[in-house]
mmCIF file of C-alpha atoms in Angstrom:
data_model
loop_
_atom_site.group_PDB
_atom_site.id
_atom_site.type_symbol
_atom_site.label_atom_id
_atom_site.label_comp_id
_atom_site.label_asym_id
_atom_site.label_seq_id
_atom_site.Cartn_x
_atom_site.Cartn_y
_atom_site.Cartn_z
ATOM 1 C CA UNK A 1004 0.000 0.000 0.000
ATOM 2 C CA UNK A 1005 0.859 3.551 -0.549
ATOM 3 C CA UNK A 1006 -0.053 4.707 2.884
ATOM 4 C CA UNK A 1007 -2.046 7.940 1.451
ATOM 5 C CA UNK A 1008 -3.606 8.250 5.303
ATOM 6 C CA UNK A 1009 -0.043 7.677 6.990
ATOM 7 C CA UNK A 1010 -0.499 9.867 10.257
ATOM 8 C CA UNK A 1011 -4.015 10.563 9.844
ATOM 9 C CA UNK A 1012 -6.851 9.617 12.469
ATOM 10 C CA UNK A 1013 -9.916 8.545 11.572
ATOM 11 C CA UNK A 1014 -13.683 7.645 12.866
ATOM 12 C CA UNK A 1015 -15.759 5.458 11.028
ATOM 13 C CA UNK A 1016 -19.373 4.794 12.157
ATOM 14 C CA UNK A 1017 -21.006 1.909 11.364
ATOM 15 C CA UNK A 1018 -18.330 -0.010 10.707
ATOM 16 C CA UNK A 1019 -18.332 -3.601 12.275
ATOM 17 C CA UNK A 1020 -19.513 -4.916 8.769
ATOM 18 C CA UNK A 1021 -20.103 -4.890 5.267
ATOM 19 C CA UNK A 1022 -19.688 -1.187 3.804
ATOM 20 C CA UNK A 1023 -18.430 0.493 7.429
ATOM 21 C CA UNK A 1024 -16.427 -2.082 7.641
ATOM 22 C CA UNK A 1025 -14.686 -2.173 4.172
ATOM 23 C CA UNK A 1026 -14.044 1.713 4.443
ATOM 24 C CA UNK A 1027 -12.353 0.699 8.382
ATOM 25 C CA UNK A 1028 -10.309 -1.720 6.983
ATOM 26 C CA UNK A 1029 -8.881 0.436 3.762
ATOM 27 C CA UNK A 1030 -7.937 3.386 5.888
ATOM 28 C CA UNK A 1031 -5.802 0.935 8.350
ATOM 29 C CA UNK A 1032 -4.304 -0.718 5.319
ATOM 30 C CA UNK A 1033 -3.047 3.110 3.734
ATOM 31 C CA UNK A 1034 -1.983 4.048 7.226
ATOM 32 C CA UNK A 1035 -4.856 5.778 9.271
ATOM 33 C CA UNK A 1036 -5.490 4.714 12.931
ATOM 34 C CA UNK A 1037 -9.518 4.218 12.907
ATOM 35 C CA UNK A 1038 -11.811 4.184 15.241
ATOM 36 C CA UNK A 1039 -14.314 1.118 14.904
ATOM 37 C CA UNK A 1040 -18.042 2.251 16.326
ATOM 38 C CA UNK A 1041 -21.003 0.591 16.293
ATOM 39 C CA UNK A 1042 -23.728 -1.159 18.750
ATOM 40 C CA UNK A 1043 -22.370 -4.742 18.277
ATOM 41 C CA UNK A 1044 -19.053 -5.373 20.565
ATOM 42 C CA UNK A 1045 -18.246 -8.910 19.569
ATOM 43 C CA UNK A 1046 -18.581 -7.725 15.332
ATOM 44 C CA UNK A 1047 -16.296 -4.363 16.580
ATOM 45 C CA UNK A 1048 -13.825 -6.801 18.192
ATOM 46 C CA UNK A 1049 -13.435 -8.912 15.298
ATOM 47 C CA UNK A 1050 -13.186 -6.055 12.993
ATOM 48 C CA UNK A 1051 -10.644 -4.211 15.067
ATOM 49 C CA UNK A 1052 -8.515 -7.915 16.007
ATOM 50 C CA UNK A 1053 -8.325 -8.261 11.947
ATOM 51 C CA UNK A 1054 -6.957 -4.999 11.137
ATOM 52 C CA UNK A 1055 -4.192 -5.537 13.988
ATOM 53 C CA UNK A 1056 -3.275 -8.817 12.196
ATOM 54 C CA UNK A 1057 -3.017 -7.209 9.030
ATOM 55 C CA UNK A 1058 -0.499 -4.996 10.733
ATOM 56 C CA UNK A 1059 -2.724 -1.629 10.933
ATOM 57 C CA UNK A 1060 -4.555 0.285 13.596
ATOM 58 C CA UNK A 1061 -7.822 -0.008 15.379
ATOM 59 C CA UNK A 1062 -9.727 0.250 18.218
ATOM 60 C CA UNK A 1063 -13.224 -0.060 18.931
ATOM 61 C CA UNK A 1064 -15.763 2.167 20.512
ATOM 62 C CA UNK A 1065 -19.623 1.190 21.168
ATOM 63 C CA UNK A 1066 -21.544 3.938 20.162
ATOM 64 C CA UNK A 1067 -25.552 3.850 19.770
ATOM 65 C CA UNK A 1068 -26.532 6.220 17.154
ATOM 66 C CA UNK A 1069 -30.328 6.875 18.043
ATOM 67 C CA UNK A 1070 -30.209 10.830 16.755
ATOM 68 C CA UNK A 1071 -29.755 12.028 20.243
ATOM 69 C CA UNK A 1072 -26.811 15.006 20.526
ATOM 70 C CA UNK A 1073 -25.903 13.870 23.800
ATOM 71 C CA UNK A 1074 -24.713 10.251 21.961
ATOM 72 C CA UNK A 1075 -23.538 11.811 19.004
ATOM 73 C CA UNK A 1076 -21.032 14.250 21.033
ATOM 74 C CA UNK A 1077 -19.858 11.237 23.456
ATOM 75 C CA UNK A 1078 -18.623 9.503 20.325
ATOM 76 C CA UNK A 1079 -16.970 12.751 19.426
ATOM 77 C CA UNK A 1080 -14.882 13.313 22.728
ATOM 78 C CA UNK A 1081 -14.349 9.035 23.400
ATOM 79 C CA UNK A 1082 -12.527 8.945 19.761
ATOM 80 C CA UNK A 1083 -10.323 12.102 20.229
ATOM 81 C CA UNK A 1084 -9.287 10.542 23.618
ATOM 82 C CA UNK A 1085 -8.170 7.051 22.144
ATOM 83 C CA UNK A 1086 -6.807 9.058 18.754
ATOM 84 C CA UNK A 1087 -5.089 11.140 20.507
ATOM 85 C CA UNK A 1088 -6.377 14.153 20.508
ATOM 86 C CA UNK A 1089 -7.595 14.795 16.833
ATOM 87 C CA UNK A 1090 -10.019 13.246 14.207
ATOM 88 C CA UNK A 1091 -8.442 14.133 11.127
ATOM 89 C CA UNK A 1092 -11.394 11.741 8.830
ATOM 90 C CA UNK A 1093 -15.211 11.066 9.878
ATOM 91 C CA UNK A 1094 -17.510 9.015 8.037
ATOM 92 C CA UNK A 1095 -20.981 9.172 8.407
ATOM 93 C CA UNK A 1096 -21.977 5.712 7.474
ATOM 94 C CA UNK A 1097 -24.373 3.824 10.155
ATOM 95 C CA UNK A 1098 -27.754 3.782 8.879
ATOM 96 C CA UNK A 1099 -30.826 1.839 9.037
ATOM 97 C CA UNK A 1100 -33.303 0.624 6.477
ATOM 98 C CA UNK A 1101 -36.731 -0.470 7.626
ATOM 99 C CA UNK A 1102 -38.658 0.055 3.932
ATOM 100 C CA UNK A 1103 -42.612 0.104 4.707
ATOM 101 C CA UNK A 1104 -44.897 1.437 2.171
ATOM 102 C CA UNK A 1105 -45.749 5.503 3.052
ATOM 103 C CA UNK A 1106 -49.029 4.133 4.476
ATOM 104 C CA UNK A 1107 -47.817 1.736 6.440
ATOM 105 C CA UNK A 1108 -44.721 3.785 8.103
ATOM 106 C CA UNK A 1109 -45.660 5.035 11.967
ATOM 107 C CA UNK A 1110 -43.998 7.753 13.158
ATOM 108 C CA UNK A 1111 -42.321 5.471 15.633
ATOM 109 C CA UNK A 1112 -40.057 4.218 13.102
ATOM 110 C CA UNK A 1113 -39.909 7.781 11.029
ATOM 111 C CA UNK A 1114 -38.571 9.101 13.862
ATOM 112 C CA UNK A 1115 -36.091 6.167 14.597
ATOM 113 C CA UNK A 1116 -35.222 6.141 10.827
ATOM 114 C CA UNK A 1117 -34.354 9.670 10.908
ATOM 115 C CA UNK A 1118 -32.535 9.594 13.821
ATOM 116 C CA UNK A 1119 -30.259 7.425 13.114
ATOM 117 C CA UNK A 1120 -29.458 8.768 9.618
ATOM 118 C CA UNK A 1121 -29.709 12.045 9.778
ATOM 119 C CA UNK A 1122 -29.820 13.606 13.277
ATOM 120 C CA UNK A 1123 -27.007 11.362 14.560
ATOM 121 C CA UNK A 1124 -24.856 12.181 11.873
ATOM 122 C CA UNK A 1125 -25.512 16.322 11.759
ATOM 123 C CA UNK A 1126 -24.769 16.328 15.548
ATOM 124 C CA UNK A 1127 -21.606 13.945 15.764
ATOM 125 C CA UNK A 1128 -20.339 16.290 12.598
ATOM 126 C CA UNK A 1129 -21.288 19.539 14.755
ATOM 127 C CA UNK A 1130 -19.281 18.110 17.380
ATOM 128 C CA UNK A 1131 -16.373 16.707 15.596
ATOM 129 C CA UNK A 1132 -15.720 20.020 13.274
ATOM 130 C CA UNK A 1133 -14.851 22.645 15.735
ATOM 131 C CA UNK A 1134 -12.047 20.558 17.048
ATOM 132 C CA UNK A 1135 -11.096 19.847 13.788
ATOM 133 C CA UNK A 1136 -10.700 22.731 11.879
ATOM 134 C CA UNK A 1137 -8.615 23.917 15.672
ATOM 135 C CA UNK A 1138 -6.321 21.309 14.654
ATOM 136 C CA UNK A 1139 -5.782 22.407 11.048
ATOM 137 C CA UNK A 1140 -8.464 20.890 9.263
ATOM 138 C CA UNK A 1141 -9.945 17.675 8.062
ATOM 139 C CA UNK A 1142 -12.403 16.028 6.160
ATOM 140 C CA UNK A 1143 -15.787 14.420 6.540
ATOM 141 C CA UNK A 1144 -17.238 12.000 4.105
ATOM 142 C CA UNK A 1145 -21.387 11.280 4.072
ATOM 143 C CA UNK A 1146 -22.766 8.056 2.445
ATOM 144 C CA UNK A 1147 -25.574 8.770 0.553
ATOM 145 C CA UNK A 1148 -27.750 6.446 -1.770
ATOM 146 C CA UNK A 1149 -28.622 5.749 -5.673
ATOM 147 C CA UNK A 1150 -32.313 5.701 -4.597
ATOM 148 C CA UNK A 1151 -31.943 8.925 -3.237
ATOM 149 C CA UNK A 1152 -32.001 10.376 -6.636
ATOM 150 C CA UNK A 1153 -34.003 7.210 -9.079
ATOM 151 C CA UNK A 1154 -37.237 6.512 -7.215
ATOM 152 C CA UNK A 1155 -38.289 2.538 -6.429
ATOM 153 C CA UNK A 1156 -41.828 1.645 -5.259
ATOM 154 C CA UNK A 1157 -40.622 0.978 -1.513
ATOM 155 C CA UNK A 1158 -38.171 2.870 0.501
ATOM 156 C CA UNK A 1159 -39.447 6.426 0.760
ATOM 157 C CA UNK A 1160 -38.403 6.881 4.059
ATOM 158 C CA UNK A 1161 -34.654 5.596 3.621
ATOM 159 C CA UNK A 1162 -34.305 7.612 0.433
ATOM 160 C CA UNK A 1163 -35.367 10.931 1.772
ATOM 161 C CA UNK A 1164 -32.921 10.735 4.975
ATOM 162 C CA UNK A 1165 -30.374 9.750 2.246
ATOM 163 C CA UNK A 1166 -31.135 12.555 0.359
ATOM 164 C CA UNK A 1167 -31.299 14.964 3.213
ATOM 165 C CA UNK A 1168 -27.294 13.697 3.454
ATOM 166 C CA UNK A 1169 -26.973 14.449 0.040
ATOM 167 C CA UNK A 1170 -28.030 18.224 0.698
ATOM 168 C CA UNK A 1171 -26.090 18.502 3.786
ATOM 169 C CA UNK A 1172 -22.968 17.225 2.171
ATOM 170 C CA UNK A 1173 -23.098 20.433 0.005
ATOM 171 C CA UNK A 1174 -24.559 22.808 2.766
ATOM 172 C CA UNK A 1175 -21.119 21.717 5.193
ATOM 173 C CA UNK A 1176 -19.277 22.278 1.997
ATOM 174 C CA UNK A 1177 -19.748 25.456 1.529
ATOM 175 C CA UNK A 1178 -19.922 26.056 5.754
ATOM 176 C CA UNK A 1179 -16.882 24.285 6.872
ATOM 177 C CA UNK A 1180 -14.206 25.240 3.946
ATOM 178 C CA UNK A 1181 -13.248 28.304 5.349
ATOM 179 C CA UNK A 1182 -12.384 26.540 8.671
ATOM 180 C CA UNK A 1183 -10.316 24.081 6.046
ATOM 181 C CA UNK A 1184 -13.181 21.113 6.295
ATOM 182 C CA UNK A 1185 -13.396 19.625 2.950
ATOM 183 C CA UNK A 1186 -16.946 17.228 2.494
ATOM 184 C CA UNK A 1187 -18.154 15.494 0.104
ATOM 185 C CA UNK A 1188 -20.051 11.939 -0.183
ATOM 186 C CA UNK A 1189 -20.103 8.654 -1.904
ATOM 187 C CA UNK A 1190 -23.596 7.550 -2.865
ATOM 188 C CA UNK A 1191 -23.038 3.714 -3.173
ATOM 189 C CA UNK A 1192 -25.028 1.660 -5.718
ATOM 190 C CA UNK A 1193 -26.902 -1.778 -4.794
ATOM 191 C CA UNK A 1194 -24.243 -3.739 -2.816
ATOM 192 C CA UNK A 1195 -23.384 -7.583 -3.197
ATOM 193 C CA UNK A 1196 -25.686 -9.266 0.129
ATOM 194 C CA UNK A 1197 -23.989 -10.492 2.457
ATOM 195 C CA UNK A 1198 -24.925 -13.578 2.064
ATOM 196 C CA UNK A 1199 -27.067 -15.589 -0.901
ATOM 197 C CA UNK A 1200 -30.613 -16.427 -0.029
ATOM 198 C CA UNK A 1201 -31.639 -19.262 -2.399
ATOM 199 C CA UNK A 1202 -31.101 -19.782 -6.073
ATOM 200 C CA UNK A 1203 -33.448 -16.533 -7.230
ATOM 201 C CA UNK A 1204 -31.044 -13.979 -7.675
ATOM 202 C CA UNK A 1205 -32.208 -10.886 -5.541
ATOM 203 C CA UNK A 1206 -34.265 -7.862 -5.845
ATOM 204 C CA UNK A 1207 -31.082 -5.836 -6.218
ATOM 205 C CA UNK A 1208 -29.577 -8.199 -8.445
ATOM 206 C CA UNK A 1209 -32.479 -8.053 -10.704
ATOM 207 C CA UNK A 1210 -32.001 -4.151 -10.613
ATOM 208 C CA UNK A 1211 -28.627 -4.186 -12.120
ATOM 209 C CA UNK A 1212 -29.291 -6.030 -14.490
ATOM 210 C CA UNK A 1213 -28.474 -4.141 -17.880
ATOM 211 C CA UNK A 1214 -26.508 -1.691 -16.429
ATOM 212 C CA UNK A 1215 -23.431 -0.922 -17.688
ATOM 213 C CA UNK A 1216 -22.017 -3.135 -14.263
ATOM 214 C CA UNK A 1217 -24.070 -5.915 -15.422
ATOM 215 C CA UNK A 1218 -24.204 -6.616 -11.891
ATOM 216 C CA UNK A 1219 -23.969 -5.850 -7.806
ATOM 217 C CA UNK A 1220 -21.039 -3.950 -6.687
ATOM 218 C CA UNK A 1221 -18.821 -5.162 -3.378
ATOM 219 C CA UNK A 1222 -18.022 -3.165 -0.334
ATOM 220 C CA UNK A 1223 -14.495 -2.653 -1.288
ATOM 221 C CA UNK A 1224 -15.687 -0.878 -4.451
ATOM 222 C CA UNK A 1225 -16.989 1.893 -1.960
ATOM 223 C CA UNK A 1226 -14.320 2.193 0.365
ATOM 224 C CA UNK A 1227 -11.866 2.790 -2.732
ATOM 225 C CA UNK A 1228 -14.189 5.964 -3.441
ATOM 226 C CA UNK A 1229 -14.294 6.238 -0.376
ATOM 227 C CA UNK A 1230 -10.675 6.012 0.398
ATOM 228 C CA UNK A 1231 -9.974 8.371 -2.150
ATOM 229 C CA UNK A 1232 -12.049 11.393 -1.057
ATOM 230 C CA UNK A 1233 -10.547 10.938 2.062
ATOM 231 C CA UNK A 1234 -6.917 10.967 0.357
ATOM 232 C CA UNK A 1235 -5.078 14.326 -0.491
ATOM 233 C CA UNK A 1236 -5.711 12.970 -4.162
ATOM 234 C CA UNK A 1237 -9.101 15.086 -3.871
ATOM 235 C CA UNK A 1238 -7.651 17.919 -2.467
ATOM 236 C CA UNK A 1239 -9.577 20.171 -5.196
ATOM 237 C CA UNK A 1240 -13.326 17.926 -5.110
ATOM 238 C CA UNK A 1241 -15.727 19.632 -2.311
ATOM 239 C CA UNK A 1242 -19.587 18.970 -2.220
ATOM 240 C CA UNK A 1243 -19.385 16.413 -4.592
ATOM 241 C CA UNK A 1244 -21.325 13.328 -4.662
ATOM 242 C CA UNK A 1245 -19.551 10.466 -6.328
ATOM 243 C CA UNK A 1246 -21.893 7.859 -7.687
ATOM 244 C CA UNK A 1247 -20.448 4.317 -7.162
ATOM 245 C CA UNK A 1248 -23.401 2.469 -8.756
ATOM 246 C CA UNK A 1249 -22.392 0.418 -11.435
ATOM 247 C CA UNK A 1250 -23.980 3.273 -13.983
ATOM 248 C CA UNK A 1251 -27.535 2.857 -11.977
ATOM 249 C CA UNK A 1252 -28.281 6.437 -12.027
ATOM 250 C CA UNK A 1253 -26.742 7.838 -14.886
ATOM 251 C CA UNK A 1254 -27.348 5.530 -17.581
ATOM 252 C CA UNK A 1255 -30.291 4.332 -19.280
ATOM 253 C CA UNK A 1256 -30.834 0.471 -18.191
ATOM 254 C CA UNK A 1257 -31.436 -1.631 -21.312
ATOM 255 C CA UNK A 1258 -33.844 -4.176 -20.117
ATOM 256 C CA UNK A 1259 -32.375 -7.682 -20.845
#
């Protein structure tokens, strides 16, 4: 590896699996000492004791992500303490997706939906930036969504927080970079499950089909974009959304 993080810190939320977990592991492997958060310790653990084999550096920190500030800013203070001081990288990935129809959402589980993906991650940013930008700066990466922006017949309420992260990666753009805060996002496509169900492929597979991807993408596919933002390689790219879909959103789909 090229160690394009060498010296940086970094906190990563979500990230005792699959996407959260990718991202984690690509910043240890270029150099970054990460924080590993998320509700499950025994997935954190393993996640953390797998980096340290690989030679890189982790440590895990249990954070539940309900929306509430008070949670949000613990996270904050907990991962300067073990980093030393400084966050140089955060990435707001933990989110949830419960996918009722409209009619069939209660506000019970709109409010829990938007907690977790969008009031958690505008409060831990609010309390990560200040510090940040004392320290000379940093950068903040959002995950966003391809159904954000191409409608589906289920999901309303996931695709609106994710759009609302969409917006707010170019409103912290635009209020951060004079403080030397550079955000942007990476809005991943349909991602490989983790594990098969059966012999029908599923829904998501179905949806790539004739894209130009021809199929699902993997986690590591978004933690190289991910990686990358994060890198000084994008020094010069601020409230941009990079679309790692597999052409999902911007090409026509030729039905097969």
């Amino acid at each position: 590896m090229s160690e394009r993080l060498r010296n940086r810190t970094a906190l990563v939320t979500g990230s005792t699996s699959n996407i959260g977990q990718a991202i984690a592991e690509a910043f240890a492997a270029e150099g970054a000492h990460v924080i590993v958060s998320g509700r499950n310790r025994d997935r954190g653990a393993r996640v953390v004791e797998g980096i340290r084999a690989a030679g890189g550096r982790a440590d895990f920190l249990a954070a539940d992500l309900d929306g509430g500030a008070e949670a949000s800013r613990s996270l904050a203070e907990r991962a300067r303490e073990t980093l030393g001081g400084r966050i140089d990288i955060l990435v707001n990935n933990a989110g949830i997706y419960p996918a009722p129809g409209t009619a069939d959402t209660d506000e019970t589980t709109f409010d829990q939906v938007y907690g977790v993906n969008v009031k958690a991650p505008f409060f831990l940013t609010a309390a990560v930036v200040p510090a940040m930008a004392d320290s000379g700066g940093g950068v903040i990466i959002n995950l966003g969504s391809w159904i954000a922006r191409l409608g589906v017949p289920r999901g309303a309420l996931y695709s609106s927080t994710k759009g609302a992260m969409e917006t707010l990666t170019r409103a912290w753009a635009a209020e951060f970079a004079p403080l030397g805060v550079r955000v942007n996002a990476v809005s991943p496509g349909v991602i490989l499950p983790p594990a098969p169900v059966g012999d029908e492929p599923s829904p998501g597979e179905v949806m790539m089909k004739g894209t130009p991807a021809g199929g699902v993408g993997t986690p590591a596919a978004i933690a190289a974009a991910v990686l990358w933002l994060a890198s000084d390689e994008a020094a010069f790219v601020h409230g941009t959304v990079v679309d790692v879909d597999g052409g999902r959103t911007g090409v026509a789909v030729i039905a097969a």
